[in-house]
mmCIF file of C-alpha atoms and ligand atoms in Angstrom:
data_model
loop_
_atom_site.group_PDB
_atom_site.id
_atom_site.type_symbol
_atom_site.label_atom_id
_atom_site.label_comp_id
_atom_site.label_asym_id
_atom_site.label_seq_id
_atom_site.Cartn_x
_atom_site.Cartn_y
_atom_site.Cartn_z
ATOM 1 C CA UNK A 706 30.578 67.656 -222.678
ATOM 2 C CA UNK A 707 32.716 70.451 -224.264
ATOM 3 C CA UNK A 708 35.649 68.856 -226.058
ATOM 4 C CA UNK A 709 39.291 70.150 -224.195
ATOM 5 C CA UNK A 710 41.655 71.091 -227.264
ATOM 6 C CA UNK A 711 43.048 67.994 -228.813
ATOM 7 C CA UNK A 712 46.443 69.542 -227.616
ATOM 8 C CA UNK A 713 44.916 69.087 -224.123
ATOM 9 C CA UNK A 714 43.123 65.875 -224.417
ATOM 10 C CA UNK A 715 46.676 64.213 -225.800
ATOM 11 C CA UNK A 716 49.124 65.502 -222.545
ATOM 12 C CA UNK A 717 49.217 63.047 -220.385
ATOM 13 C CA UNK A 718 49.897 64.458 -216.496
ATOM 14 C CA UNK A 719 52.223 65.533 -214.811
ATOM 15 C CA UNK A 720 53.977 63.855 -212.465
ATOM 16 C CA UNK A 721 56.681 65.364 -210.470
ATOM 17 C CA UNK A 722 58.815 63.802 -207.966
ATOM 18 C CA UNK A 723 58.111 66.238 -204.825
ATOM 19 C CA UNK A 724 56.500 64.212 -201.620
ATOM 20 C CA UNK A 725 52.594 65.040 -201.380
ATOM 21 C CA UNK A 726 50.462 65.692 -198.869
ATOM 22 C CA UNK A 727 48.472 62.857 -198.809
ATOM 23 C CA UNK A 728 51.347 61.095 -198.634
ATOM 24 C CA UNK A 729 52.466 62.687 -195.753
ATOM 25 C CA UNK A 730 49.864 61.864 -193.794
ATOM 26 C CA UNK A 731 49.773 58.352 -194.343
ATOM 27 C CA UNK A 732 53.133 58.793 -193.500
ATOM 28 C CA UNK A 733 51.827 59.985 -189.621
ATOM 29 C CA UNK A 734 49.453 57.352 -189.807
ATOM 30 C CA UNK A 735 51.996 54.817 -190.275
ATOM 31 C CA UNK A 736 54.328 56.589 -186.905
ATOM 32 C CA UNK A 737 56.080 58.874 -189.226
ATOM 33 C CA UNK A 738 56.084 62.153 -188.197
ATOM 34 C CA UNK A 739 56.033 64.749 -191.186
ATOM 35 C CA UNK A 740 59.544 66.760 -189.292
ATOM 36 C CA UNK A 741 61.352 63.770 -189.408
ATOM 37 C CA UNK A 742 60.917 62.950 -193.219
ATOM 38 C CA UNK A 743 63.550 64.318 -194.733
ATOM 39 C CA UNK A 744 63.075 65.041 -198.334
ATOM 40 C CA UNK A 745 65.644 64.230 -200.643
ATOM 41 C CA UNK A 746 63.565 64.815 -204.295
ATOM 42 C CA UNK A 747 63.566 68.479 -204.547
ATOM 43 C CA UNK A 748 66.780 69.496 -205.799
ATOM 44 C CA UNK A 749 67.026 73.342 -203.699
ATOM 45 C CA UNK A 750 69.857 74.512 -201.894
ATOM 46 C CA UNK A 751 70.093 72.152 -198.812
ATOM 47 C CA UNK A 752 70.265 74.546 -196.140
ATOM 48 C CA UNK A 753 67.150 75.955 -196.576
ATOM 49 C CA UNK A 754 66.216 79.452 -196.804
ATOM 50 C CA UNK A 755 68.101 82.534 -195.869
ATOM 51 C CA UNK A 756 67.088 83.898 -192.235
ATOM 52 C CA UNK A 757 66.831 87.231 -194.019
ATOM 53 C CA UNK A 758 63.572 86.211 -196.373
ATOM 54 C CA UNK A 759 61.693 84.821 -192.934
ATOM 55 C CA UNK A 760 62.496 88.652 -191.740
ATOM 56 C CA UNK A 761 61.789 89.661 -195.505
ATOM 57 C CA UNK A 762 57.871 87.979 -194.921
ATOM 58 C CA UNK A 763 56.787 88.755 -191.881
ATOM 59 C CA UNK A 764 56.737 92.890 -192.819
ATOM 60 C CA UNK A 765 54.290 92.003 -196.575
ATOM 61 C CA UNK A 766 50.278 93.719 -196.851
ATOM 62 C CA UNK A 767 49.417 90.080 -198.651
ATOM 63 C CA UNK A 768 46.003 92.974 -199.046
ATOM 64 C CA UNK A 769 48.423 94.790 -201.588
ATOM 65 C CA UNK A 770 48.721 93.052 -205.181
ATOM 66 C CA UNK A 771 52.021 92.527 -205.982
ATOM 67 C CA UNK A 772 53.899 95.054 -208.275
ATOM 68 C CA UNK A 773 53.985 93.123 -211.928
ATOM 69 C CA UNK A 774 56.672 94.905 -213.363
ATOM 70 C CA UNK A 775 58.993 93.439 -210.509
ATOM 71 C CA UNK A 776 60.529 96.842 -210.700
ATOM 72 C CA UNK A 777 63.162 96.000 -207.227
ATOM 73 C CA UNK A 778 64.304 92.230 -208.501
ATOM 74 C CA UNK A 779 64.873 93.359 -211.920
ATOM 75 C CA UNK A 780 67.009 96.238 -210.910
ATOM 76 C CA UNK A 781 69.175 94.052 -208.353
ATOM 77 C CA UNK A 782 69.424 91.167 -211.103
ATOM 78 C CA UNK A 783 70.339 93.215 -214.282
ATOM 79 C CA UNK A 784 72.725 95.028 -211.754
ATOM 80 C CA UNK A 785 74.081 92.242 -210.509
ATOM 81 C CA UNK A 786 74.978 90.755 -213.996
ATOM 82 C CA UNK A 787 75.269 93.470 -215.746
ATOM 83 C CA UNK A 788 72.305 93.845 -217.896
ATOM 84 C CA UNK A 789 69.656 96.053 -218.944
ATOM 85 C CA UNK A 790 66.851 95.579 -216.025
ATOM 86 C CA UNK A 791 64.501 95.536 -220.153
ATOM 87 C CA UNK A 792 67.246 92.585 -219.866
ATOM 88 C CA UNK A 793 65.210 90.961 -217.176
ATOM 89 C CA UNK A 794 62.109 88.949 -217.044
ATOM 90 C CA UNK A 795 60.871 87.591 -213.404
ATOM 91 C CA UNK A 796 58.027 84.390 -213.058
ATOM 92 C CA UNK A 797 56.593 82.183 -211.143
ATOM 93 C CA UNK A 798 59.640 79.963 -211.076
ATOM 94 C CA UNK A 799 61.231 79.306 -213.698
ATOM 95 C CA UNK A 800 58.644 76.626 -215.200
ATOM 96 C CA UNK A 801 56.245 79.554 -215.748
ATOM 97 C CA UNK A 802 59.077 80.721 -218.029
ATOM 98 C CA UNK A 803 59.306 77.128 -220.015
ATOM 99 C CA UNK A 804 55.280 77.680 -220.518
ATOM 100 C CA UNK A 805 55.450 80.927 -221.441
ATOM 101 C CA UNK A 806 58.639 80.444 -224.110
ATOM 102 C CA UNK A 807 56.020 78.329 -226.263
ATOM 103 C CA UNK A 808 52.958 80.302 -225.490
ATOM 104 C CA UNK A 809 54.742 82.855 -226.852
ATOM 105 C CA UNK A 810 57.438 81.771 -229.941
ATOM 106 C CA UNK A 811 55.416 77.799 -230.812
ATOM 107 C CA UNK A 812 53.073 78.329 -233.415
ATOM 108 C CA UNK A 813 50.825 74.834 -234.274
ATOM 109 C CA UNK A 814 53.575 72.385 -236.300
ATOM 110 C CA UNK A 815 56.557 74.414 -235.481
ATOM 111 C CA UNK A 816 59.722 71.215 -234.508
ATOM 112 C CA UNK A 817 60.750 72.624 -230.741
ATOM 113 C CA UNK A 818 64.073 70.198 -229.791
ATOM 114 C CA UNK A 819 64.293 68.872 -226.566
ATOM 115 C CA UNK A 820 68.181 66.430 -225.304
ATOM 116 C CA UNK A 821 66.948 64.303 -223.181
ATOM 117 C CA UNK A 822 66.500 62.388 -220.795
ATOM 118 C CA UNK A 823 65.719 65.797 -219.344
ATOM 119 C CA UNK A 824 63.144 67.701 -217.342
ATOM 120 C CA UNK A 825 59.274 66.756 -218.606
ATOM 121 C CA UNK A 826 58.015 70.248 -218.661
ATOM 122 C CA UNK A 827 59.350 71.279 -221.845
ATOM 123 C CA UNK A 828 58.248 68.597 -223.894
ATOM 124 C CA UNK A 829 54.342 69.366 -221.807
ATOM 125 C CA UNK A 830 54.768 72.699 -222.484
ATOM 126 C CA UNK A 831 56.219 72.411 -226.385
ATOM 127 C CA UNK A 832 53.667 70.451 -227.594
ATOM 128 C CA UNK A 833 50.779 72.366 -225.405
ATOM 129 C CA UNK A 834 51.164 75.028 -227.715
ATOM 130 C CA UNK A 835 51.152 72.800 -231.134
ATOM 131 C CA UNK A 836 54.249 72.020 -231.172
ATOM 132 C CA UNK A 837 56.095 68.766 -233.067
ATOM 133 C CA UNK A 838 58.251 67.417 -229.831
ATOM 134 C CA UNK A 839 62.142 65.836 -231.299
ATOM 135 C CA UNK A 840 64.000 64.686 -228.571
ATOM 136 C CA UNK A 841 68.692 63.993 -229.084
ATOM 137 C CA UNK A 842 68.231 61.058 -226.592
ATOM 138 C CA UNK A 843 71.674 60.925 -224.175
ATOM 139 C CA UNK A 844 72.082 56.971 -223.978
ATOM 140 C CA UNK A 845 72.679 55.287 -220.701
ATOM 141 C CA UNK A 846 76.462 53.326 -222.167
ATOM 142 C CA UNK A 847 77.754 57.420 -222.686
ATOM 143 C CA UNK A 848 77.364 58.124 -219.073
ATOM 144 C CA UNK A 849 74.164 60.575 -220.452
ATOM 145 C CA UNK A 850 76.686 62.388 -222.483
ATOM 146 C CA UNK A 851 75.837 64.188 -225.429
ATOM 147 C CA UNK A 852 78.120 63.226 -228.110
ATOM 148 C CA UNK A 853 78.594 66.332 -229.309
ATOM 149 C CA UNK A 854 79.401 66.466 -233.118
ATOM 150 C CA UNK A 855 76.006 63.591 -233.905
ATOM 151 C CA UNK A 856 74.200 66.582 -231.316
ATOM 152 C CA UNK A 857 75.149 69.854 -234.071
ATOM 153 C CA UNK A 858 73.991 67.303 -237.284
ATOM 154 C CA UNK A 859 70.991 66.580 -235.705
ATOM 155 C CA UNK A 860 70.449 70.191 -234.857
ATOM 156 C CA UNK A 861 71.682 71.783 -238.215
ATOM 157 C CA UNK A 862 68.966 69.260 -239.864
ATOM 158 C CA UNK A 863 65.984 69.746 -237.214
ATOM 159 C CA UNK A 864 64.772 73.255 -238.526
ATOM 160 C CA UNK A 865 63.951 73.722 -234.749
ATOM 161 C CA UNK A 866 62.287 77.194 -233.620
ATOM 162 C CA UNK A 867 63.164 76.672 -229.805
ATOM 163 C CA UNK A 868 65.984 73.753 -228.691
ATOM 164 C CA UNK A 869 65.791 73.350 -224.945
ATOM 165 C CA UNK A 870 69.073 73.108 -223.609
ATOM 166 C CA UNK A 871 68.964 72.146 -219.599
ATOM 167 C CA UNK A 872 72.312 72.676 -218.477
ATOM 168 C CA UNK A 873 73.180 70.975 -215.903
ATOM 169 C CA UNK A 874 70.600 68.592 -216.706
ATOM 170 C CA UNK A 875 68.024 67.563 -214.531
ATOM 171 C CA UNK A 876 67.925 64.171 -213.731
ATOM 172 C CA UNK A 877 71.748 63.001 -215.302
ATOM 173 C CA UNK A 878 73.225 66.056 -213.695
ATOM 174 C CA UNK A 879 75.792 66.021 -216.927
ATOM 175 C CA UNK A 880 76.510 69.340 -218.516
ATOM 176 C CA UNK A 881 77.224 70.743 -222.077
ATOM 177 C CA UNK A 882 80.493 73.266 -221.432
ATOM 178 C CA UNK A 883 79.751 77.278 -222.958
ATOM 179 C CA UNK A 884 81.685 76.939 -226.166
ATOM 180 C CA UNK A 885 79.402 73.157 -226.844
ATOM 181 C CA UNK A 886 76.197 75.641 -226.876
ATOM 182 C CA UNK A 887 78.290 78.770 -228.534
ATOM 183 C CA UNK A 888 78.921 76.027 -231.463
ATOM 184 C CA UNK A 889 75.605 75.151 -231.337
ATOM 185 C CA UNK A 890 74.223 78.231 -231.465
ATOM 186 C CA UNK A 891 76.732 79.880 -233.959
ATOM 187 C CA UNK A 892 74.890 76.814 -236.365
ATOM 188 C CA UNK A 893 71.294 77.469 -236.128
ATOM 189 C CA UNK A 894 70.643 81.686 -236.084
ATOM 190 C CA UNK A 895 67.344 80.528 -236.700
ATOM 191 C CA UNK A 896 66.546 78.651 -233.692
ATOM 192 C CA UNK A 897 65.167 80.596 -229.811
ATOM 193 C CA UNK A 898 68.105 78.932 -227.558
ATOM 194 C CA UNK A 899 66.547 78.703 -224.204
ATOM 195 C CA UNK A 900 69.271 77.358 -221.301
ATOM 196 C CA UNK A 901 67.558 76.470 -218.558
ATOM 197 C CA UNK A 902 70.666 76.896 -215.783
ATOM 198 C CA UNK A 903 68.404 75.980 -212.646
ATOM 199 C CA UNK A 904 71.272 73.879 -211.152
ATOM 200 C CA UNK A 905 74.115 76.019 -212.267
ATOM 201 C CA UNK A 906 74.007 77.871 -208.872
ATOM 202 C CA UNK A 907 75.638 74.816 -207.745
ATOM 203 C CA UNK A 908 77.612 73.873 -210.628
ATOM 204 C CA UNK A 909 81.200 71.934 -210.037
ATOM 205 C CA UNK A 910 83.570 72.909 -210.519
ATOM 206 C CA UNK A 911 82.421 76.693 -210.233
ATOM 207 C CA UNK A 912 83.637 77.111 -214.293
ATOM 208 C CA UNK A 913 82.051 78.271 -216.454
ATOM 209 C CA UNK A 914 79.266 79.791 -214.972
ATOM 210 C CA UNK A 915 77.668 83.454 -216.147
ATOM 211 C CA UNK A 916 79.780 82.309 -219.307
ATOM 212 C CA UNK A 917 76.779 82.528 -221.440
ATOM 213 C CA UNK A 918 75.568 85.400 -220.017
ATOM 214 C CA UNK A 919 77.122 88.044 -223.321
ATOM 215 C CA UNK A 920 75.207 85.236 -225.798
ATOM 216 C CA UNK A 921 72.075 86.930 -224.484
ATOM 217 C CA UNK A 922 72.572 89.678 -227.180
ATOM 218 C CA UNK A 923 72.758 87.004 -229.958
ATOM 219 C CA UNK A 924 69.054 87.758 -229.483
ATOM 220 C CA UNK A 925 67.970 83.482 -229.834
ATOM 221 C CA UNK A 926 69.312 82.620 -226.504
ATOM 222 C CA UNK A 927 67.885 83.229 -222.982
ATOM 223 C CA UNK A 928 68.722 81.584 -219.710
ATOM 224 C CA UNK A 929 66.555 80.929 -217.252
ATOM 225 C CA UNK A 930 67.602 80.549 -213.739
ATOM 226 C CA UNK A 931 65.609 79.020 -210.458
ATOM 227 C CA UNK A 932 64.931 81.988 -207.794
ATOM 228 C CA UNK A 933 63.322 78.375 -205.774
ATOM 229 C CA UNK A 934 66.220 76.500 -206.494
ATOM 230 C CA UNK A 935 69.189 78.792 -205.025
ATOM 231 C CA UNK A 936 67.305 80.104 -202.787
ATOM 232 C CA UNK A 937 65.396 77.293 -201.260
ATOM 233 C CA UNK A 938 62.025 78.730 -201.819
ATOM 234 C CA UNK A 939 60.168 76.730 -203.679
ATOM 235 C CA UNK A 940 56.690 77.474 -202.528
ATOM 236 C CA UNK A 941 56.815 80.489 -202.407
ATOM 237 C CA UNK A 942 58.129 79.936 -206.663
ATOM 238 C CA UNK A 943 60.620 82.381 -208.029
ATOM 239 C CA UNK A 944 62.762 82.685 -211.506
ATOM 240 C CA UNK A 945 63.873 84.859 -213.720
ATOM 241 C CA UNK A 946 64.811 84.787 -217.461
ATOM 242 C CA UNK A 947 67.814 87.037 -219.259
ATOM 243 C CA UNK A 948 67.802 87.624 -222.644
ATOM 244 C CA UNK A 949 67.788 89.943 -225.773
ATOM 245 C CA UNK A 950 65.136 92.945 -224.814
ATOM 246 C CA UNK A 951 62.403 91.632 -227.911
ATOM 247 C CA UNK A 952 62.205 88.292 -226.415
ATOM 248 C CA UNK A 953 61.705 90.295 -222.907
ATOM 249 C CA UNK A 954 59.012 91.976 -224.088
ATOM 250 C CA UNK A 955 57.748 88.910 -226.231
ATOM 251 C CA UNK A 956 57.352 86.878 -222.701
ATOM 252 C CA UNK A 957 55.989 89.863 -221.432
ATOM 253 C CA UNK A 958 52.799 90.258 -223.243
ATOM 254 C CA UNK A 959 52.222 86.411 -222.734
ATOM 255 C CA UNK A 960 52.647 86.450 -218.906
ATOM 256 C CA UNK A 961 49.614 86.784 -216.667
ATOM 257 C CA UNK A 962 48.768 89.468 -214.563
ATOM 258 C CA UNK A 963 50.432 89.053 -211.340
ATOM 259 C CA UNK A 964 51.955 85.804 -210.765
ATOM 260 C CA UNK A 965 54.579 86.175 -208.706
ATOM 261 C CA UNK A 966 53.162 87.635 -205.666
ATOM 262 C CA UNK A 967 54.533 89.895 -202.954
ATOM 263 C CA UNK A 968 55.724 87.202 -200.381
ATOM 264 C CA UNK A 969 57.644 86.196 -203.602
ATOM 265 C CA UNK A 970 59.266 89.078 -204.522
ATOM 266 C CA UNK A 971 60.161 89.856 -201.324
ATOM 267 C CA UNK A 972 61.737 86.814 -201.153
ATOM 268 C CA UNK A 973 63.618 87.323 -204.013
ATOM 269 C CA UNK A 974 65.449 89.944 -202.518
ATOM 270 C CA UNK A 975 65.945 89.208 -199.148
ATOM 271 C CA UNK A 976 68.015 86.052 -201.132
ATOM 272 C CA UNK A 977 69.980 88.405 -203.114
ATOM 273 C CA UNK A 978 71.078 90.218 -200.452
ATOM 274 C CA UNK A 979 72.423 87.080 -198.938
ATOM 275 C CA UNK A 980 74.511 85.681 -200.848
ATOM 276 C CA UNK A 981 76.775 84.234 -197.848
ATOM 277 C CA UNK A 982 74.010 81.863 -197.386
ATOM 278 C CA UNK A 983 73.993 81.031 -200.623
ATOM 279 C CA UNK A 984 77.908 80.395 -200.445
ATOM 280 C CA UNK A 985 77.750 78.001 -197.333
ATOM 281 C CA UNK A 986 74.772 76.201 -199.558
ATOM 282 C CA UNK A 987 77.014 75.415 -202.111
ATOM 283 C CA UNK A 988 80.409 74.295 -200.102
ATOM 284 C CA UNK A 989 77.297 72.076 -197.991
ATOM 285 C CA UNK A 990 75.412 70.123 -201.648
ATOM 286 C CA UNK A 991 79.035 69.806 -202.883
ATOM 287 C CA UNK A 992 80.192 67.947 -199.350
ATOM 288 C CA UNK A 993 76.993 66.260 -199.695
ATOM 289 C CA UNK A 994 77.675 64.919 -202.971
ATOM 290 C CA UNK A 995 81.136 63.865 -202.783
ATOM 291 C CA UNK A 996 80.074 61.977 -199.671
ATOM 292 C CA UNK A 997 76.799 59.843 -200.899
ATOM 293 C CA UNK A 998 78.895 58.779 -203.860
ATOM 294 C CA UNK A 999 81.347 57.280 -202.205
ATOM 295 C CA UNK A 1000 78.987 55.979 -199.471
ATOM 296 C CA UNK A 1001 76.393 54.720 -201.983
ATOM 297 C CA UNK A 1002 79.495 53.043 -203.942
ATOM 298 C CA UNK A 1003 80.814 51.288 -201.436
ATOM 299 C CA UNK A 1004 77.565 49.767 -200.633
ATOM 300 C CA UNK A 1005 77.888 48.376 -203.956
ATOM 301 C CA UNK A 1006 75.569 50.779 -206.102
ATOM 302 C CA UNK A 1007 75.841 52.798 -209.567
ATOM 303 C CA UNK A 1008 75.980 56.373 -209.071
ATOM 304 C CA UNK A 1009 76.870 58.420 -212.205
ATOM 305 C CA UNK A 1010 78.538 61.644 -212.392
ATOM 306 C CA UNK A 1011 77.276 64.954 -211.609
ATOM 307 C CA UNK A 1012 78.039 68.177 -212.328
ATOM 308 C CA UNK A 1013 75.530 69.774 -209.375
ATOM 309 C CA UNK A 1014 73.540 69.241 -206.035
ATOM 310 C CA UNK A 1015 72.169 65.934 -206.710
ATOM 311 C CA UNK A 1016 73.273 62.717 -208.200
ATOM 312 C CA UNK A 1017 70.951 59.624 -210.015
ATOM 313 C CA UNK A 1018 71.746 56.598 -208.741
ATOM 314 C CA UNK A 1019 70.998 52.991 -210.684
ATOM 315 C CA UNK A 1020 68.599 50.943 -208.184
ATOM 316 C CA UNK A 1021 66.806 47.847 -210.063
ATOM 317 C CA UNK A 1022 63.029 48.994 -209.375
ATOM 318 C CA UNK A 1023 62.853 52.843 -208.817
ATOM 319 C CA UNK A 1024 60.297 52.649 -207.734
ATOM 320 C CA UNK A 1025 60.129 49.925 -205.002
ATOM 321 C CA UNK A 1026 63.154 51.587 -203.525
ATOM 322 C CA UNK A 1027 61.086 55.198 -203.489
ATOM 323 C CA UNK A 1028 58.980 53.049 -201.218
ATOM 324 C CA UNK A 1029 60.939 51.239 -199.189
ATOM 325 C CA UNK A 1030 63.003 54.725 -198.310
ATOM 326 C CA UNK A 1031 59.537 56.075 -197.952
ATOM 327 C CA UNK A 1032 58.601 53.550 -195.094
ATOM 328 C CA UNK A 1033 61.991 55.578 -193.164
ATOM 329 C CA UNK A 1034 60.350 58.606 -194.146
ATOM 330 C CA UNK A 1035 62.988 59.649 -196.605
ATOM 331 C CA UNK A 1036 61.636 60.848 -200.115
ATOM 332 C CA UNK A 1037 64.108 60.158 -203.461
ATOM 333 C CA UNK A 1038 63.483 60.772 -206.495
ATOM 334 C CA UNK A 1039 61.745 57.789 -208.335
ATOM 335 C CA UNK A 1040 63.000 58.433 -211.978
ATOM 336 C CA UNK A 1041 59.933 56.292 -214.293
ATOM 337 C CA UNK A 1042 58.614 59.871 -215.461
ATOM 338 C CA UNK A 1043 62.224 60.433 -216.835
ATOM 339 C CA UNK A 1044 61.938 57.127 -218.813
ATOM 340 C CA UNK A 1045 64.465 56.075 -216.550
ATOM 341 C CA UNK A 1046 62.471 53.156 -214.209
ATOM 342 C CA UNK A 1047 65.942 51.478 -212.610
ATOM 343 C CA UNK A 1048 67.231 55.185 -211.011
ATOM 344 C CA UNK A 1049 66.009 57.578 -208.338
ATOM 345 C CA UNK A 1050 67.819 61.161 -207.991
ATOM 346 C CA UNK A 1051 68.992 61.993 -204.896
ATOM 347 C CA UNK A 1052 69.847 65.706 -203.760
ATOM 348 C CA UNK A 1053 71.919 66.968 -201.360
ATOM 349 C CA UNK A 1054 70.718 67.170 -198.127
ATOM 350 C CA UNK A 1055 72.891 67.954 -194.380
ATOM 351 C CA UNK A 1056 76.026 65.326 -194.214
ATOM 352 C CA UNK A 1057 73.889 64.880 -190.880
ATOM 353 C CA UNK A 1058 70.940 63.378 -193.135
ATOM 354 C CA UNK A 1059 73.076 62.088 -195.950
ATOM 355 C CA UNK A 1060 74.266 59.247 -193.321
ATOM 356 C CA UNK A 1061 70.675 58.899 -192.716
ATOM 357 C CA UNK A 1062 69.972 58.150 -195.638
ATOM 358 C CA UNK A 1063 73.071 55.698 -196.512
ATOM 359 C CA UNK A 1064 72.465 53.834 -193.585
ATOM 360 C CA UNK A 1065 68.463 53.527 -194.624
ATOM 361 C CA UNK A 1066 70.120 52.057 -197.906
ATOM 362 C CA UNK A 1067 72.913 50.145 -197.147
ATOM 363 C CA UNK A 1068 69.816 46.446 -196.479
ATOM 364 C CA UNK A 1069 67.870 47.762 -199.678
ATOM 365 C CA UNK A 1070 71.284 48.061 -201.609
ATOM 366 C CA UNK A 1071 71.694 45.029 -201.193
ATOM 367 C CA UNK A 1072 68.492 43.949 -201.510
ATOM 368 C CA UNK A 1073 68.673 45.614 -205.672
HETATM 369 C C1 PLP B 2130 65.229 71.859 -215.309
HETATM 370 C C2 PLP B 2130 64.461 72.168 -214.005
HETATM 371 N N1 PLP B 2130 64.012 73.298 -214.900
HETATM 372 C C3 PLP B 2130 62.840 74.159 -213.932
HETATM 373 C C4 PLP B 2130 62.063 73.648 -212.704
HETATM 374 C C5 PLP B 2130 61.300 74.440 -212.218
HETATM 375 O O1 PLP B 2130 61.428 75.153 -210.918
HETATM 376 P P1 PLP B 2130 60.943 76.528 -210.768
HETATM 377 O O2 PLP B 2130 60.243 76.342 -211.471
HETATM 378 O O3 PLP B 2130 60.721 76.412 -208.811
HETATM 379 O O4 PLP B 2130 61.798 77.560 -210.971
HETATM 380 C C6 PLP B 2130 62.841 72.677 -212.817
HETATM 381 C C7 PLP B 2130 62.352 72.151 -210.825
HETATM 382 O O5 PLP B 2130 62.114 71.316 -210.921
HETATM 383 C C8 PLP B 2130 63.236 72.125 -213.018
HETATM 384 O O6 PLP B 2130 64.552 71.188 -212.732
#
């Protein structure tokens, strides 16, 4: 047997929350049809993809390789954000961007700073690249808010090569104001800041969206966004980065060829073309979060404040709660892998589905 690199051997297997096909098969045996299962564990656009995506997918020639430069989609994104196409990279989901950043920038022994609890891929990618991960933990007692003076002091002494900031943060739903991020960037010119805005499209209130765009010209700020989430195309995978042309060039050099499929590129263009659909989805998400917060609190559940399209609820035993709801055909995210074994994360879904969740929750919330 040939040993893998030590960084690989030390890496735990990935845990993500989406319902697995094998779980769906078990549910089907227990009488819950897969098409009846409602997935609150994936934080994407609650209305599903734009109808234009389905139309666009119908005409695709899958025998041809995709355009590796994603030139049409890059041009469309560049125009939307008022940047040049050289400042845009399209990737196989924002997850690919996280790995590319680490592959391109993290040298063995480099420090990678993370603000936790947060999305697990930052740490995995950093460790695989040989990075040393340090985490600034936002305490539950402070509603997972980051204490800004302490964070500034912590990062100033960290000498980090990279700092990952998820904003709004998964799974807590907390949000760091753009001015705070600008202050962190100002104080640390030697650190590359990766601002993961996977949930920024659903920011509530919207003030602040795109406020960091001009920061990319500093050269040490990269914004990443997830079209997977914005436009509900998780099965296709699509994300993009906005950064200085030199940073984008470094990631493009590290990127595997053709990693973004032809259907994903077409779906991206079709989605961008249907902004009215996104607008409706934003309103639907806001309505659902307000409803879920109120109803779960009415049941006596502690629900944390959120600035985006999902919320974190305290349920005692998250794994048990997930299993109990799954038996009802409802999937929520058990947050144990985030270090929060008493929390579940619930994504916004259309109101009728939220009502179904609240009804199933009522007897369980008493038991929790
Ligand atoms: C914070 C965050 N970033 C990035 C991703 C990856 O999203 P995708 O690769 O589908 O764009 C996720 C997925 O859950 C996420 O929660």
